[in-house]
Short mmCIF file of C-alpha atoms and ligand atoms in Angstrom, two decimals:
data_model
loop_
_atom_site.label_atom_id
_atom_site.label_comp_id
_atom_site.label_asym_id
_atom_site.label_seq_id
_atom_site.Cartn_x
_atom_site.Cartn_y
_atom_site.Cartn_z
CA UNK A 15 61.14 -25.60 -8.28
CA UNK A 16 60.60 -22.41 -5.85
CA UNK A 17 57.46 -23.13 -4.46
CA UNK A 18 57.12 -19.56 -3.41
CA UNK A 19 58.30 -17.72 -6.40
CA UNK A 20 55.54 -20.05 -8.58
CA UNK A 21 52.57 -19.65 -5.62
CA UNK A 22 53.29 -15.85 -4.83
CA UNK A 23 51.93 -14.67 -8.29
CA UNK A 24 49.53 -17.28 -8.30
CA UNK A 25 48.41 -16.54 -4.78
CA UNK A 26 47.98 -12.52 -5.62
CA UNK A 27 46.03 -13.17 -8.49
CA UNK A 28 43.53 -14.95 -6.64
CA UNK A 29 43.80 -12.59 -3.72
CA UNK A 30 42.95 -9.88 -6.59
CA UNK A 31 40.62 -11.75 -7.74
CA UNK A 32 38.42 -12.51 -4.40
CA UNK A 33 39.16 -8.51 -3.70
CA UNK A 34 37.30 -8.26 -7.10
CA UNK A 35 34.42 -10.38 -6.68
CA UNK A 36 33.61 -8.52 -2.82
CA UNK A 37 34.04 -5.38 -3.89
CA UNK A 38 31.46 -5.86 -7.13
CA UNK A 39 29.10 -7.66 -4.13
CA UNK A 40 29.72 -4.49 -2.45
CA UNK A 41 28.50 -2.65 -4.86
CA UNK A 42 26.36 -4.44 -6.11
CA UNK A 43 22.54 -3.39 -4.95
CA UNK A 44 21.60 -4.05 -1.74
CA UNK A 45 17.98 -4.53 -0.41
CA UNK A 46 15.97 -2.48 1.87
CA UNK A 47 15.52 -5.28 3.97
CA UNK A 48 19.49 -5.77 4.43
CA UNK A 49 20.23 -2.77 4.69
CA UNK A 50 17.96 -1.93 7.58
CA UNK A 51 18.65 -4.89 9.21
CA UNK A 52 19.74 -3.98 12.07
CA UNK A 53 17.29 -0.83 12.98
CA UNK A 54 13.87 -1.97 11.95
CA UNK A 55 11.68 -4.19 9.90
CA UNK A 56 10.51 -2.91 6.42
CA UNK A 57 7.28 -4.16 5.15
CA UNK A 58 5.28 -3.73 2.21
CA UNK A 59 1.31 -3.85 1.66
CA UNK A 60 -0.16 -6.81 0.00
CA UNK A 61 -2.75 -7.21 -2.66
CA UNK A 62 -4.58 -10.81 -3.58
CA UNK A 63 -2.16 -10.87 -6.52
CA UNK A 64 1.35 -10.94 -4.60
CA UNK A 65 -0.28 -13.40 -2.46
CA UNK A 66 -0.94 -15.92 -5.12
CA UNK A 67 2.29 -15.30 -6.60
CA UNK A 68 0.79 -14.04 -10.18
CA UNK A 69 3.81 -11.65 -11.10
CA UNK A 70 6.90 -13.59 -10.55
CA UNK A 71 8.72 -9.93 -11.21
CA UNK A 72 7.13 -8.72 -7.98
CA UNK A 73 7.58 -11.81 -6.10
CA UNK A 74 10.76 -12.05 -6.42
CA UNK A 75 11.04 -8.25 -5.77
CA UNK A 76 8.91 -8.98 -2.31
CA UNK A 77 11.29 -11.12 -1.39
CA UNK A 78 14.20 -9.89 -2.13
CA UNK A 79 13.42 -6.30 -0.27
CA UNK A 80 10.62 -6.96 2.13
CA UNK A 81 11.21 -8.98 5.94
CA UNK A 82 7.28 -8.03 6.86
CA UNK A 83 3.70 -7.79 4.98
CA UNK A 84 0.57 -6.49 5.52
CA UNK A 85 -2.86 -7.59 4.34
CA UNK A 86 -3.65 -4.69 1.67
CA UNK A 87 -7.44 -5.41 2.39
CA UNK A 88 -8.33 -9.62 2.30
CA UNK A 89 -8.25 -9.59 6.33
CA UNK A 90 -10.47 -6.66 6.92
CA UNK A 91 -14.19 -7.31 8.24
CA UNK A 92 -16.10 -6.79 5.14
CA UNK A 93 -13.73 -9.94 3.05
CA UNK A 94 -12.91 -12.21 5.42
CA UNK A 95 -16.46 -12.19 7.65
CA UNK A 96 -18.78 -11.20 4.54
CA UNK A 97 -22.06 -12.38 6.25
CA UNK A 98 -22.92 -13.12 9.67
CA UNK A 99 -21.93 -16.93 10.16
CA UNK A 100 -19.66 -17.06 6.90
CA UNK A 101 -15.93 -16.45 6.99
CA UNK A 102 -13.86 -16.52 4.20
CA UNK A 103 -10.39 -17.71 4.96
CA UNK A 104 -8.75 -18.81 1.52
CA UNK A 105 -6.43 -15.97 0.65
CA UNK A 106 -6.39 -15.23 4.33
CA UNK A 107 -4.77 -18.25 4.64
CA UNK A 108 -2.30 -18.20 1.65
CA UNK A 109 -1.14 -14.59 2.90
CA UNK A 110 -0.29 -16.39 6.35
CA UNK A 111 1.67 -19.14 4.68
CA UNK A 112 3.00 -16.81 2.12
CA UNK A 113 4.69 -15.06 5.42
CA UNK A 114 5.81 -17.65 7.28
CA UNK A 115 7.53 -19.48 4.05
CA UNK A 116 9.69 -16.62 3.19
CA UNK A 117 10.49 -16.00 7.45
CA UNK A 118 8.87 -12.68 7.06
CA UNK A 119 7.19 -10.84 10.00
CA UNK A 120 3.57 -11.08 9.83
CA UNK A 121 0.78 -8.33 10.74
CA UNK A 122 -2.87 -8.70 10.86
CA UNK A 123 -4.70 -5.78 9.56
CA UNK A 124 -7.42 -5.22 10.69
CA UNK A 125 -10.06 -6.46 13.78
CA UNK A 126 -11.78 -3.53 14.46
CA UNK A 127 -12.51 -0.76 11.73
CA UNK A 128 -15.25 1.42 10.76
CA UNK A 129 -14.75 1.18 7.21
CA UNK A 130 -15.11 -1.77 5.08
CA UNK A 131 -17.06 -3.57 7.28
CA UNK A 132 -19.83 -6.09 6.05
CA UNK A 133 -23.51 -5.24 5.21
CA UNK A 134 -25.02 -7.18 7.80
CA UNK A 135 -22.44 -4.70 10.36
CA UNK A 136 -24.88 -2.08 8.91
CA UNK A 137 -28.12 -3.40 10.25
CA UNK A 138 -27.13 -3.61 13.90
CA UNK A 139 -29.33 -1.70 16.09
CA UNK A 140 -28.61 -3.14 19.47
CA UNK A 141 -25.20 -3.12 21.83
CA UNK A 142 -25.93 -6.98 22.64
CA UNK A 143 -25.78 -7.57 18.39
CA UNK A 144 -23.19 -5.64 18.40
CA UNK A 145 -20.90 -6.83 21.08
CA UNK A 146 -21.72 -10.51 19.71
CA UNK A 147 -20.33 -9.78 16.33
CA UNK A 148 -17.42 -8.12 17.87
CA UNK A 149 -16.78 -10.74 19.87
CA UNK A 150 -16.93 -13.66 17.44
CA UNK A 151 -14.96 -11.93 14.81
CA UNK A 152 -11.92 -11.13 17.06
CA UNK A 153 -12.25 -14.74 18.62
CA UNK A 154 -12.75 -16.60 15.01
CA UNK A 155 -10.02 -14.60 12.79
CA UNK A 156 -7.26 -13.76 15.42
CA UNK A 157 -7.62 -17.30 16.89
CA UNK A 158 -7.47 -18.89 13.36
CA UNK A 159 -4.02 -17.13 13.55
CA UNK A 160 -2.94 -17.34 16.66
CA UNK A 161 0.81 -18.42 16.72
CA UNK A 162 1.10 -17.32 13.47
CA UNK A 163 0.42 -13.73 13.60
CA UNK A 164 3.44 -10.88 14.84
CA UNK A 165 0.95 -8.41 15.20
CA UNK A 166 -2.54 -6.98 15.14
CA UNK A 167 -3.40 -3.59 14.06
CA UNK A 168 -6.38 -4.67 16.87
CA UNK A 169 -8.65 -1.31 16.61
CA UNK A 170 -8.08 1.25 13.32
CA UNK A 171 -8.42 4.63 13.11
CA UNK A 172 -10.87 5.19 16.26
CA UNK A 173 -10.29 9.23 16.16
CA UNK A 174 -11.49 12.36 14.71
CA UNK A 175 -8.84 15.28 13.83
CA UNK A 176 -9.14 17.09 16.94
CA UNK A 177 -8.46 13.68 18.95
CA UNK A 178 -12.21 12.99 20.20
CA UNK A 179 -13.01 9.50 19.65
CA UNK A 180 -15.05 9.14 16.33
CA UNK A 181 -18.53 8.54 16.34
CA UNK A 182 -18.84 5.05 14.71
CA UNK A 183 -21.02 2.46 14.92
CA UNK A 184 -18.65 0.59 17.62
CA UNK A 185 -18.77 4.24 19.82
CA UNK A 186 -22.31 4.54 19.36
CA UNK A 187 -23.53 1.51 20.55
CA UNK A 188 -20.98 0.10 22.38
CA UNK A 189 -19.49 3.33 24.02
CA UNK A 190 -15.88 3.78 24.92
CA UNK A 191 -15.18 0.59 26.61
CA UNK A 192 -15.46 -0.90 23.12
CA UNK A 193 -11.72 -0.34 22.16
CA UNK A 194 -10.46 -2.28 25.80
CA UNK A 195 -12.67 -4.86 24.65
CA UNK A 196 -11.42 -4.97 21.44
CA UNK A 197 -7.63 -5.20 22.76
CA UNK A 198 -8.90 -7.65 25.74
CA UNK A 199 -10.41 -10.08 22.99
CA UNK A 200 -7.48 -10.28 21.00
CA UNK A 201 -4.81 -10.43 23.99
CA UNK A 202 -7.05 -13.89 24.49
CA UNK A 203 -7.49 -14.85 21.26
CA UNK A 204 -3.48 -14.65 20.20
CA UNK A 205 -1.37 -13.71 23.24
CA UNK A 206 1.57 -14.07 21.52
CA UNK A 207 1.00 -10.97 18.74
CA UNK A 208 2.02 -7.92 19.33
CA UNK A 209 -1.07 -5.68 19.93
CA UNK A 210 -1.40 -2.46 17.96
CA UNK A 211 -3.55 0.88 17.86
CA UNK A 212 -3.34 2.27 14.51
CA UNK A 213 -4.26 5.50 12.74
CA UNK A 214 -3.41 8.15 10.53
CA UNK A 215 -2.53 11.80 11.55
CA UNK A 216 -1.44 10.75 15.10
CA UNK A 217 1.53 12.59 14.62
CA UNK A 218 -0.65 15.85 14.29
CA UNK A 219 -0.22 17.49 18.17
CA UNK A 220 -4.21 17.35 18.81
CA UNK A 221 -4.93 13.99 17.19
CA UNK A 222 -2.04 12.64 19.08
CA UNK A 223 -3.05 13.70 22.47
CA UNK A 224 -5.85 11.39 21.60
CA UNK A 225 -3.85 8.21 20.76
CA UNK A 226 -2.07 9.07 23.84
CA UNK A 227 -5.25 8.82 26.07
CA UNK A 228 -6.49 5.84 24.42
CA UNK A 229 -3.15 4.11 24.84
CA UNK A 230 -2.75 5.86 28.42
CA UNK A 231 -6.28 4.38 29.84
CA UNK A 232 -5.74 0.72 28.31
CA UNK A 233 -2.58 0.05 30.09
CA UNK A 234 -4.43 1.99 33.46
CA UNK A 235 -6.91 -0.93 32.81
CA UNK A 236 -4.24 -3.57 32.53
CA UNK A 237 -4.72 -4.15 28.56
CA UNK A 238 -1.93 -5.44 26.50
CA UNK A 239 -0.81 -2.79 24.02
CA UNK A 240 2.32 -2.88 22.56
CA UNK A 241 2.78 -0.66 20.00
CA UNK A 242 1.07 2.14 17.88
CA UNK A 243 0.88 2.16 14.27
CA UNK A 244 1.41 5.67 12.55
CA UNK A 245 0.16 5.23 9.35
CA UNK A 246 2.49 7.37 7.19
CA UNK A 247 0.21 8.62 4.33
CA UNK A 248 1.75 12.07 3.62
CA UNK A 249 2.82 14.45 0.74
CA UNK A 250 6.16 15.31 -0.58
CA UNK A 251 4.75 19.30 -0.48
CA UNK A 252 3.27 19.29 3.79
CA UNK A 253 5.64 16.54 5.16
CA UNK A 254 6.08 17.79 9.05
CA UNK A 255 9.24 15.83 10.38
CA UNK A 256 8.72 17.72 13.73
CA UNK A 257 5.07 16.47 14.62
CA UNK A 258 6.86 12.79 13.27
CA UNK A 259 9.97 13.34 15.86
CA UNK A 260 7.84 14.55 18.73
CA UNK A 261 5.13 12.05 18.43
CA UNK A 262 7.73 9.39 18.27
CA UNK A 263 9.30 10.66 21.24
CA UNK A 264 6.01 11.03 22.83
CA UNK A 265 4.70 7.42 21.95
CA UNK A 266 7.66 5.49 22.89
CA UNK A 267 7.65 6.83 26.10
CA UNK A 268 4.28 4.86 26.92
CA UNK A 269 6.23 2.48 26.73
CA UNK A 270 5.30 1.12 23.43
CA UNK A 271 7.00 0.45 20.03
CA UNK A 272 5.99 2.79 17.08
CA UNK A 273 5.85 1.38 14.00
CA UNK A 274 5.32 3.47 10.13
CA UNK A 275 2.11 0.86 9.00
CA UNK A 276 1.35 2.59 5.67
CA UNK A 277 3.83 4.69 4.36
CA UNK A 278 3.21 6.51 1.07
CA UNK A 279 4.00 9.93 0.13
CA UNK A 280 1.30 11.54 -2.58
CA UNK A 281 3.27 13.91 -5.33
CA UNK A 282 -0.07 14.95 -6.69
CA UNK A 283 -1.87 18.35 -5.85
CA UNK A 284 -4.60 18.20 -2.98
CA UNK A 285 -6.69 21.48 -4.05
CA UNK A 286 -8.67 21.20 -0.81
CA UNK A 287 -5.73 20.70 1.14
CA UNK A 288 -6.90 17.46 2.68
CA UNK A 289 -4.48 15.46 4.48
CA UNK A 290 -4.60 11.91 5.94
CA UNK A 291 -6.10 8.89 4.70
CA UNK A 292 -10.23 8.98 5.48
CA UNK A 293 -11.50 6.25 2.91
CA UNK A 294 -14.80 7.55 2.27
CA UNK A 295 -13.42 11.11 1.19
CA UNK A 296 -13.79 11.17 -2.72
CA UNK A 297 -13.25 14.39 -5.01
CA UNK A 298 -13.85 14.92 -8.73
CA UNK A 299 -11.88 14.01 -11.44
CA UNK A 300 -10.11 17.28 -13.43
CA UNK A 301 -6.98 17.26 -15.60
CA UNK A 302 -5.14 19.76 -13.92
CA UNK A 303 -5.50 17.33 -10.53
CA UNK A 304 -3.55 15.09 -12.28
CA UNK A 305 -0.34 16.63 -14.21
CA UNK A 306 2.03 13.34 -14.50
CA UNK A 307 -0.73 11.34 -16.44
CA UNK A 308 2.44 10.68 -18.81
CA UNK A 309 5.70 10.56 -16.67
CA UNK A 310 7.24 12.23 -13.64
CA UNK A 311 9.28 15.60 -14.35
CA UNK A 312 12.65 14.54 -12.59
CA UNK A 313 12.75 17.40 -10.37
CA UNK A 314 9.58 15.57 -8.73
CA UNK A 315 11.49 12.45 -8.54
CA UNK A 316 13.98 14.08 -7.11
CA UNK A 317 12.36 15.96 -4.60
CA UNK A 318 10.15 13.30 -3.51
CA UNK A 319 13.81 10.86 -3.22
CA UNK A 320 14.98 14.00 -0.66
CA UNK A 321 11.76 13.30 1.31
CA UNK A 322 12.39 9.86 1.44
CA UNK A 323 15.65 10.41 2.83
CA UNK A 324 14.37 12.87 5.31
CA UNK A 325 11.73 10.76 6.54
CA UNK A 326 14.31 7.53 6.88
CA UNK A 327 16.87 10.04 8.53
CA UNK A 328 14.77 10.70 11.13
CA UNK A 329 13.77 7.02 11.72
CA UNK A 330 17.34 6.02 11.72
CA UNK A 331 17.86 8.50 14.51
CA UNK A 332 15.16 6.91 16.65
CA UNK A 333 15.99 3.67 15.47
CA UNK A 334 15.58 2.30 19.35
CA UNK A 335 11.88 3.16 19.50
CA UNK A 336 10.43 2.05 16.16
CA UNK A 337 9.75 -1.59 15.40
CA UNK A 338 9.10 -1.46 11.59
CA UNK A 339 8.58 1.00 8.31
CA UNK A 340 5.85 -0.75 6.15
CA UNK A 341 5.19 1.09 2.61
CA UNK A 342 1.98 0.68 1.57
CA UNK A 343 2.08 -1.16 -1.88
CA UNK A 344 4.58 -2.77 -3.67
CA UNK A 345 5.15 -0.22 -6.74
CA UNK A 346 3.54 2.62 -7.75
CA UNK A 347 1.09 0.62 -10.61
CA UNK A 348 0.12 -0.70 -7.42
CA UNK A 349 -0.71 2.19 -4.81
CA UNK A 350 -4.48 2.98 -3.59
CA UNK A 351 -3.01 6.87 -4.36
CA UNK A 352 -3.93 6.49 -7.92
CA UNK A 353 -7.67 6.46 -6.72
CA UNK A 354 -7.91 8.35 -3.83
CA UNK A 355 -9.02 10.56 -3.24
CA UNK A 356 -9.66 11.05 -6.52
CA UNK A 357 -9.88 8.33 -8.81
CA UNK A 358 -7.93 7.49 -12.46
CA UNK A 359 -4.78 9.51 -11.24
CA UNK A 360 -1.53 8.46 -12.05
CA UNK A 361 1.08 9.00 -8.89
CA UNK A 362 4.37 8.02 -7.96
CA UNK A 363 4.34 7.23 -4.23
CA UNK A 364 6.86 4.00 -3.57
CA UNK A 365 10.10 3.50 -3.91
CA UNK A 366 9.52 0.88 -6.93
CA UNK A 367 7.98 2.24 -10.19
CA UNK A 368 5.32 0.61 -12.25
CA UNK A 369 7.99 -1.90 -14.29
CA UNK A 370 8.94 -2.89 -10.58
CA UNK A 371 12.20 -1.07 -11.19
CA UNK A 372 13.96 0.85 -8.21
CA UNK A 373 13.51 4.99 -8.04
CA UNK A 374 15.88 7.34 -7.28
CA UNK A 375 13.93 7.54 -4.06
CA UNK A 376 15.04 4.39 -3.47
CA UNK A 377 18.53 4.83 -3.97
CA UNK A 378 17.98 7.56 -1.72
CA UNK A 379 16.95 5.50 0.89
CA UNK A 380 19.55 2.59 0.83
CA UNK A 381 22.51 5.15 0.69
CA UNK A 382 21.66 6.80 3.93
CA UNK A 383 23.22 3.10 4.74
CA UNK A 384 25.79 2.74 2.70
CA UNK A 385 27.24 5.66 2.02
CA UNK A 386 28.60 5.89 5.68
C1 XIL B 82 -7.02 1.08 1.67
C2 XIL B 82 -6.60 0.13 0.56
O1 XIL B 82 -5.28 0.42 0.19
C3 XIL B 82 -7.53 0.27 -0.62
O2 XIL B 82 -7.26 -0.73 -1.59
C4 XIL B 82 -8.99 0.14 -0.17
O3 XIL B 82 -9.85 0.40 -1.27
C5 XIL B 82 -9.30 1.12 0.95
O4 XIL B 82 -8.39 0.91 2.01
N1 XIL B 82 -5.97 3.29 6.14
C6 XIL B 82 -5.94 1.93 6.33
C7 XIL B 82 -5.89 1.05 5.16
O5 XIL B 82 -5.84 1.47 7.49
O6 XIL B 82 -6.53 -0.18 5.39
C8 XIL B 82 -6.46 1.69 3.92
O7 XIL B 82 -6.24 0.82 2.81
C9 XIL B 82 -5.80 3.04 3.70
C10 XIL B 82 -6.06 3.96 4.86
#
């Protein structure tokens, strides 16, 4: 028998048939987190429910795209410190272990915040109160973590729009100082996490000259700060790549990482123009605030997929100076956007819609990838 004559055929087939099988992988979907791999993280935001696993849909979905999380809100001051000697750690907890099962890069958010913070917070009249509450909550919830954590979004959202620091209760009583304090207490508490300021609108020229003197006078004090989070809630209609290039530029020259720590991008109409992400600003329902109450016209979805790939462009360029793109929320069902500002609105922010199924933003997103 000619071994070669019977093996050739044989051979090709399989040849043909492994050529198959990789190109169908290759084209096959591939995640964010794959894709990306070798520029920056992407995270998502996390609510209780992805935590405990409830939706096996999204879990797997989590998994699948996702290499870092964020605490949507369980690790903020107000849930995880609700009174002044009680901490509540349980979900806390789970979120930590749900990280460090799946290898996934894991961010505290947040220590120091003047929003959702607990009643008691309120009360305080004195600096000395004050300080002592500061102090134990950095010491008790980043050294429960410590080894555990990446990062810290350490102090969030410590500006006004026109870059003056904003008058809240930890300015008031504690003065400036408080925000090297903040950063000095955590640097002890976990040295190994990466230390973050984070904020929305720093990439606005004025409110990043701001960051850029806060950031500027911790390392003149010998703080640890590595990185700045920009949050990243914007709008398909105002999105302003060149403030976004600049103040990476400008950031990353501190010396620092820059990471996107809440990405979203609002297709719904802001009447009073306002832009950025202040949790106390609410505005009245009205239909005509909310026109996709039934589905997204496709030229929507389509321009808000061209953003997408605008935005990611320009982070692929400056791959060396950003750390990590974290959307905030899994799927749209999911997004804070459909109640605020205003609440009961129906909006279209992620890349995922609300049956957890991939957008043409999305697609948009992965192909800058693999289309090269
Ligand atoms: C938001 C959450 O998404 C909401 O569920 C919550 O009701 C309010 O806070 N900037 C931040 C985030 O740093 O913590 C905020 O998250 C959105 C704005």
């Amino acid at each position: 028998m000619n071994y070669y004559k019977t093996t050739k055929p044989f051979l090709s087939t399989l040849l043909l048939c492994a050529l198959s099988l990789n190109t169908s992988f290759s084209q096959s979907p591939k995640s964010l987190k794959s894709v990306y791999q070798e520029d920056f993280l992407i995270g998502t935001a996390l609510g209780v429910e992805h935590i405990l696993e409830k939706n096996e849909k999204a879990n797997l979905l989590i998994k699948r795209e996702f290499n870092a999380i964020t605490p949507e809100n369980i690790m903020k001051s107000q849930l995880i410190h609700p009174s002044e000697k009680s901490y509540n750690f349980e979900i806390a907890d789970k979120y930590v272990d749900y990280g460090y099962k799946n290898k996934m890069y894991v961010v505290g958010h947040t220590l120091v915040w003047h929003s959702q913070l607990p009643a008691f917070v309120g009360k305080i009249k004195s600096p000395d109160s004050l300080r002592i509450f500061m102090t134990e909550h950095i010491n008790t919830v980043a050294g429960r973590y410590a080894g555990k954590m990446n990062s810290w979004d350490v102090v969030n959202e410590a500006l006004n729009e026109d870059g003056t620091l904003r008058k809240s209760v930890f300015l008031n009583l504690l003065g400036e100082g408080y925000i090297k304090e903040a950063f000095d207490l955590a640097a002890k508490a976990d040295p190994k996490a990466a230390l973050y300021y984070n904020d929305y609108n720093i990439e606005q020229p004025a409110k990043r000259k701001g960051a850029i003197e806060i950031i500027k006078k911790l390392q003149a004090s010998g703080s640890k700060i590595d990185g700045v989070g920009i949050q990243g809630h914007w709008s398909i209609n105002s999105l302003n790549l060149k403030d976004i290039e600049e103040s990476i530029i400008a950031f990353s020259q501190l010396g620092i990482k820059v990471a996107f720590t809440e990405l979203d991008l609002t297709v719904l109409p802001n009447p009073w123009d306002l832009r950025g992400a202040d949790v106390n600003q609410r505005f009245a329902e009205k239909p005509e605030l909310n026109p996709y109450k039934d589905a997204l016209p496709d030229s929507v979805q389509t321009t808000l997929a061209n953003r997408y790939a605008d935005l990611f462009k320009l982070f692929l360029k400056h791959r060396d100076k950003i750390s990590r793109v974290t959307f905030w929320g899994v799927d749209d069902r999911h997004s804070w956007l459909n109640g605020f500002p205003i609440r009961n609105r129906t909006n279209y922010p992620l890349l995922f819609d609300r049956e957890l199924e991939p957008k043409k933003a999305y697609q948009a997103v992965i192909n800058l990838k693999i289309s090269k």
